[in-house]
Amino acid sequence: MGVYVVTGSASGMGRAVVEKLRQRGHTVVGIDQRDAEIVADLSTSRGRRAAIAGTLAAVDGHLDGAVLAAGVGPAPGAERPRLIYEVNYRGVVELLDGWRPALAAAAEAKVVVFGSNATTTTPAVPARAIRALLAEDIDKAVKTVRIFGRTAPAIAYGASKIAVSRWVRRHAVTAEWAGAGIRLNLLAPGAILTPLLEKQLATPAEAAAIRRFPVPIGGFGNAGDLAEWAVFMLSDAARFLCGSVVFVDGGSDAYFRADDWPRAVPLRRLPGYLRRFRSSGVG
Ligand code: NAI
């Protein structure tokens, strides 16, 4: 049986993951703002440090896996973009950095980060905001989305999830992660009926937009189904999964972006591709 840590354990998909892991006999340390083994506010550096230290102490420096499900949605408000960046981006990458030695101590640890199909279906997310996040410049990322006015939180949400996806994919393949036996992957849900989505549906304007959003199979997903995907991605059967983004979204990503991916490396990027090919040192 394994030892796991789950952020966002008090609600929605994080909570469903905790239940499924415990049903299978695993030990789980939950982290949330309330109703969790470790109560910490992941929107602050102090809270994130407490979450890292509390986890390492609780698991005695050994983690078989982690699920990072804590997140905030694109609710209205001028302060929302900063909160989104702090929780959805910093609340993932700082924790993963802090937990990496404990994950490397396991034989084959697995990490599932909750991304979103907002990464590929939110239009006009500025590249500058994503770059600023990856460069750890939250102030700049906040400024960059200000011009979007009332839609700034939705743009910031898309930017936070793209940046965290890129961070995961860049790190997943490195000596520190893949080379240390850690599998790092993303689960990208579409609209899943959890308290996060219910809050959005309670606002008439947001509800209308959400209900109009194209979902080829129709309706919303449910937390239990997504938790099954996360638990599968933590299992031995997922040992060959590395740096992947698994979309579970009823078809919305394919509906909007069918021809964008997979795509061959364009000729102009061949020199860079060959450079990486020759210097990989893996395989
Ligand atoms: P939820 O709102 O039901 O649960 C999120 C949990 O994160 C809550 O327990 C909340 O207390 C915790 N959290 C938020 N801010 C925190 C903070 N500052 N410190 C500590 N904990 C904090 O949300 P849901 O829907 O289960 O979302 C899980 C993940 O999936 C999130 O990352 C979300 O962005 C993502 N997602 C959700 C979708 C949906 O339609 N529900 C769609 C795509 C992605």
Coordinates of C-alpha atoms and ligand atoms in Angstrom, one line a residue:
M1 CA 0.0 0.0 0.0
G2 CA 1.2 3.5 -0.8
V3 CA 1.5 6.9 0.9
Y4 CA 0.0 9.8 -1.0
V5 CA -0.6 13.5 -0.5
V6 CA -3.6 15.3 -2.1
T7 CA -4.2 19.0 -2.2
G8 CA -7.7 20.3 -2.4
S9 CA -8.8 17.3 -0.4
A10 CA -11.9 18.9 1.2
S11 CA -14.0 19.3 -1.9
G12 CA -14.8 18.2 -5.4
M13 CA -12.3 16.1 -7.4
G14 CA -9.5 16.2 -4.7
R15 CA -12.0 14.8 -2.1
A16 CA -13.1 12.1 -4.5
V17 CA -9.5 11.1 -5.1
V18 CA -8.9 10.8 -1.3
E19 CA -11.9 8.6 -0.9
K20 CA -10.9 6.3 -3.7
L21 CA -7.3 6.0 -2.5
R22 CA -8.4 5.2 1.1
Q23 CA -11.0 2.7 -0.2
R24 CA -8.1 0.9 -1.8
G25 CA -6.2 0.8 1.5
H26 CA -3.6 3.6 0.9
T27 CA -2.6 6.2 3.4
V28 CA -3.5 9.7 2.4
V29 CA -2.5 13.1 3.8
G30 CA -5.0 15.7 2.7
I31 CA -4.2 19.4 2.4
D32 CA -6.8 22.2 2.2
Q33 CA -7.9 25.4 3.8
R34 CA -10.3 23.5 6.1
D35 CA -11.3 19.9 7.0
A36 CA -7.9 18.4 6.1
E37 CA -5.0 16.7 7.9
I38 CA -2.9 19.7 7.0
V39 CA -4.8 23.0 7.0
A40 CA -2.8 25.5 4.9
D41 CA -3.6 28.5 2.7
L42 CA -1.8 27.7 -0.6
S43 CA -2.3 31.3 -1.8
T44 CA 0.5 32.5 0.5
S45 CA 4.2 31.6 0.6
R46 CA 3.8 30.9 4.3
G47 CA 0.9 28.5 3.7
R48 CA 2.8 26.7 1.0
R49 CA 5.9 26.3 3.2
A50 CA 3.7 24.9 6.0
A51 CA 2.1 22.5 3.5
I52 CA 5.5 21.2 2.3
A53 CA 7.0 20.9 5.8
G54 CA 3.8 19.4 7.3
T55 CA 3.7 16.8 4.5
L56 CA 7.3 15.8 4.8
A57 CA 6.9 15.3 8.5
A58 CA 3.7 13.3 8.2
V59 CA 5.1 10.9 5.6
D60 CA 8.6 10.6 7.1
G61 CA 10.3 11.8 3.9
H62 CA 8.7 9.1 1.6
L63 CA 5.9 9.7 -0.9
D64 CA 4.6 7.2 -3.4
G65 CA 2.6 9.9 -5.1
A66 CA 0.9 13.3 -5.1
V67 CA -2.3 14.7 -6.5
L68 CA -2.5 18.5 -6.9
A69 CA -6.2 19.3 -7.1
A70 CA -6.4 22.5 -5.1
G71 CA -7.5 25.3 -7.4
V72 CA -9.7 28.4 -7.7
G73 CA -12.0 29.2 -10.6
P74 CA -12.4 32.4 -12.6
A75 CA -14.9 34.1 -10.3
P76 CA -15.4 37.9 -10.9
G77 CA -13.3 40.4 -9.0
A78 CA -10.2 42.6 -9.6
E79 CA -8.1 40.6 -7.1
R80 CA -9.0 37.3 -8.6
P81 CA -6.2 37.0 -11.2
R82 CA -3.6 37.2 -8.4
L83 CA -5.4 34.6 -6.3
I84 CA -5.7 32.3 -9.3
Y85 CA -1.9 32.6 -10.0
E86 CA -1.0 32.0 -6.4
V87 CA -3.1 28.9 -5.9
N88 CA -3.2 27.3 -9.4
Y89 CA 0.4 28.0 -10.3
R90 CA 2.5 28.7 -7.2
G91 CA 0.4 26.2 -5.2
V92 CA 1.5 23.5 -7.5
V93 CA 5.1 24.2 -8.5
E94 CA 6.4 25.2 -5.1
L95 CA 4.9 22.1 -3.5
L96 CA 6.3 19.9 -6.1
D97 CA 9.7 21.4 -5.7
G98 CA 9.5 20.9 -2.0
W99 CA 8.2 17.3 -2.2
R100 CA 10.6 16.1 -4.9
P101 CA 13.2 14.5 -2.6
A102 CA 10.4 12.5 -0.9
L103 CA 9.0 11.4 -4.3
A104 CA 12.5 10.4 -5.4
A105 CA 12.8 8.3 -2.3
A106 CA 10.0 6.0 -3.6
A107 CA 10.8 3.3 -6.2
E108 CA 8.5 4.8 -8.8
A109 CA 6.4 7.8 -7.6
K110 CA 3.6 9.2 -9.6
V111 CA 2.3 12.8 -9.7
V112 CA -1.0 14.0 -11.1
V113 CA -1.5 17.7 -11.5
F114 CA -5.0 19.0 -12.3
G115 CA -4.8 21.2 -15.4
S116 CA -7.9 22.1 -17.4
N117 CA -9.2 22.1 -20.9
A118 CA -9.3 25.9 -20.4
T119 CA -5.7 25.6 -21.7
T120 CA -6.8 24.9 -25.2
T121 CA -10.3 26.4 -25.3
T122 CA -9.8 29.8 -23.8
P123 CA -9.1 32.2 -26.6
A124 CA -6.5 35.0 -26.6
V125 CA -4.6 34.1 -23.5
P126 CA -1.5 36.4 -23.8
A127 CA 1.8 34.6 -24.1
R128 CA 3.3 37.3 -21.9
A129 CA 1.2 36.3 -18.9
I130 CA 2.3 32.6 -19.3
R131 CA 6.0 33.7 -19.7
A132 CA 5.7 35.9 -16.6
L133 CA 4.4 33.0 -14.5
L134 CA 7.1 30.7 -15.7
A135 CA 9.6 33.4 -14.8
E136 CA 8.0 33.6 -11.3
D137 CA 6.9 37.2 -11.9
I138 CA 3.3 37.2 -10.6
D139 CA 3.0 41.1 -10.6
K140 CA 3.7 41.2 -14.3
A141 CA 1.3 38.3 -15.0
V142 CA -1.4 40.3 -13.1
K143 CA -0.7 43.5 -15.0
T144 CA -0.7 41.7 -18.3
V145 CA -4.4 40.5 -18.0
R146 CA -5.7 43.8 -16.5
I147 CA -6.7 45.1 -20.0
F148 CA -9.2 42.3 -20.3
G149 CA -11.5 44.0 -17.7
R150 CA -14.3 41.8 -16.6
T151 CA -13.0 38.8 -18.4
A152 CA -9.5 39.1 -16.7
P153 CA -10.2 36.2 -14.3
A154 CA -11.1 33.8 -17.1
I155 CA -7.9 34.8 -19.0
A156 CA -5.8 34.5 -15.9
Y157 CA -7.3 31.1 -15.2
G158 CA -6.3 29.9 -18.7
A159 CA -2.8 31.4 -18.2
S160 CA -2.4 29.7 -14.9
K161 CA -3.3 26.3 -16.3
I162 CA -1.2 26.7 -19.4
A163 CA 1.8 27.8 -17.3
V164 CA 1.4 24.9 -14.9
S165 CA 1.0 22.5 -17.8
R166 CA 4.2 23.8 -19.4
W167 CA 6.1 23.6 -16.1
V168 CA 5.0 20.0 -15.6
R169 CA 5.9 19.0 -19.2
R170 CA 9.3 20.7 -19.1
H171 CA 10.2 19.1 -15.7
A172 CA 8.7 15.7 -16.3
V173 CA 11.4 14.6 -18.8
T174 CA 14.4 15.8 -16.8
A175 CA 17.0 13.9 -14.8
E176 CA 15.5 15.4 -11.6
W177 CA 12.1 13.9 -12.3
A178 CA 12.0 11.1 -14.9
G179 CA 15.6 10.3 -14.1
A180 CA 14.7 10.0 -10.4
G181 CA 11.9 7.6 -11.2
I182 CA 9.1 10.1 -10.8
R183 CA 6.2 10.2 -13.3
L184 CA 4.8 13.7 -13.7
N185 CA 1.6 14.1 -15.6
L186 CA -1.5 16.3 -16.0
L187 CA -5.2 15.5 -16.0
A188 CA -7.1 18.1 -18.0
P189 CA -10.9 18.0 -17.1
G190 CA -13.6 19.9 -18.9
A191 CA -16.7 21.1 -17.0
I192 CA -17.1 18.8 -14.0
L193 CA -20.0 19.3 -11.6
T194 CA -18.2 20.2 -8.4
P195 CA -18.6 23.1 -5.9
L196 CA -16.2 25.1 -8.1
L197 CA -18.5 24.8 -11.1
E198 CA -21.7 25.1 -9.0
K199 CA -20.5 28.5 -7.8
Q200 CA -20.0 29.6 -11.5
L201 CA -23.5 28.3 -12.4
A202 CA -25.0 30.4 -9.6
T203 CA -24.1 33.6 -11.5
P204 CA -26.6 33.9 -14.4
A205 CA -24.2 35.5 -16.9
E206 CA -21.5 32.8 -16.2
A207 CA -24.2 30.0 -16.2
A208 CA -25.4 31.0 -19.6
A209 CA -21.9 30.9 -21.1
I210 CA -21.1 27.6 -19.4
R211 CA -24.3 26.0 -20.6
R212 CA -23.7 27.3 -24.2
F213 CA -20.1 25.9 -24.3
P214 CA -19.9 23.1 -26.8
V215 CA -19.5 19.6 -25.2
P216 CA -19.9 17.0 -27.9
I217 CA -21.1 14.2 -25.6
G218 CA -23.3 16.7 -23.7
G219 CA -23.7 17.7 -20.0
F220 CA -21.1 17.8 -17.3
G221 CA -18.6 15.3 -16.0
N222 CA -18.7 14.1 -12.4
A223 CA -16.0 14.2 -9.7
G224 CA -15.9 10.4 -9.2
D225 CA -15.1 9.6 -12.8
L226 CA -12.2 12.1 -12.8
A227 CA -10.9 10.7 -9.6
E228 CA -10.8 7.2 -11.2
W229 CA -8.6 8.7 -13.9
A230 CA -6.3 10.2 -11.3
V231 CA -6.1 7.0 -9.4
F232 CA -5.3 5.1 -12.6
M233 CA -2.5 7.6 -13.4
L234 CA -1.1 6.8 -9.9
S235 CA -1.2 3.1 -10.6
D236 CA 1.6 0.7 -11.9
A237 CA -0.3 0.6 -15.2
A238 CA 0.7 4.2 -15.8
R239 CA 4.4 3.6 -15.5
F240 CA 5.0 4.6 -19.2
L241 CA 3.1 7.8 -18.9
C242 CA 5.5 10.8 -18.6
G243 CA 4.8 14.5 -19.3
S244 CA 1.4 13.7 -20.8
V245 CA -1.8 15.9 -20.7
V246 CA -4.8 13.6 -20.4
F247 CA -7.9 15.5 -21.6
V248 CA -11.2 14.2 -20.0
D249 CA -13.6 16.8 -21.2
G250 CA -16.5 15.2 -23.2
G251 CA -14.8 16.2 -26.5
S252 CA -14.6 20.0 -26.2
D253 CA -10.8 20.2 -26.9
A254 CA -11.2 17.9 -29.9
Y255 CA -14.2 20.0 -31.1
F256 CA -12.2 23.2 -31.1
R257 CA -8.7 22.0 -31.8
A258 CA -8.9 18.7 -33.8
D259 CA -6.3 19.8 -36.4
D260 CA -3.9 21.5 -34.0
W261 CA -2.5 18.4 -32.3
P262 CA -0.8 16.0 -33.0
R263 CA 1.3 17.9 -35.5
A264 CA 4.7 17.2 -37.1
V265 CA 7.7 19.3 -36.1
P266 CA 7.7 22.1 -38.7
L267 CA 10.8 22.3 -41.0
R268 CA 11.9 25.7 -39.4
R269 CA 12.2 24.0 -36.0
L270 CA 14.2 21.0 -37.3
P271 CA 17.6 22.4 -36.1
G272 CA 16.4 22.8 -32.5
Y273 CA 14.7 19.3 -32.7
L274 CA 17.9 17.7 -33.9
R275 CA 19.9 19.5 -31.2
R276 CA 17.7 18.1 -28.5
F277 CA 17.7 14.7 -30.2
R278 CA 21.5 14.5 -30.1
S279 CA 22.0 15.9 -26.6
S280 CA 19.3 14.1 -24.8
G281 CA 21.4 11.5 -23.0
V282 CA 18.3 9.4 -22.4
G283 CA 16.9 6.3 -24.1
Ligands
NAI1 P1 -13.5 22.5 -5.7 O1 -13.7 23.9 -5.5 O2 -14.6 21.6 -5.5 O3 -12.2 22.0 -4.8 C1 -11.1 22.8 -4.8 C2 -10.4 22.7 -3.4 O4 -9.3 23.5 -3.4 C3 -11.4 23.2 -2.3 O5 -11.5 22.2 -1.3 C4 -10.7 24.4 -1.8 O6 -10.8 24.7 -0.4 C5 -9.2 24.1 -2.2 N1 -8.5 25.4 -2.3 C6 -8.8 26.5 -3.0 N2 -8.0 27.5 -2.7 C7 -7.1 27.0 -1.7 C8 -6.1 27.6 -1.0 N3 -5.7 28.9 -1.1 N4 -5.4 26.8 -0.1 C9 -5.7 25.5 0.1 N5 -6.8 24.9 -0.6 C10 -7.4 25.7 -1.5 O7 -12.9 22.4 -7.2 P2 -12.8 21.2 -8.2 O8 -13.7 21.4 -9.3 O9 -12.8 19.9 -7.5 O10 -11.3 21.5 -8.8 C11 -10.2 20.7 -8.7 C12 -9.2 21.1 -9.7 O11 -9.6 20.8 -11.0 C13 -8.8 22.6 -9.7 O12 -7.4 22.7 -9.9 C14 -9.6 23.2 -10.8 O13 -9.0 24.3 -11.4 C15 -9.5 22.0 -11.8 N6 -10.6 22.0 -12.8 C16 -11.9 22.0 -12.4 C17 -12.9 21.9 -13.4 C18 -14.4 21.9 -13.1 O14 -15.2 22.1 -14.0 N7 -14.8 21.7 -11.8 C19 -12.5 21.9 -14.8 C20 -11.1 21.9 -15.1 C21 -10.2 21.9 -14.1

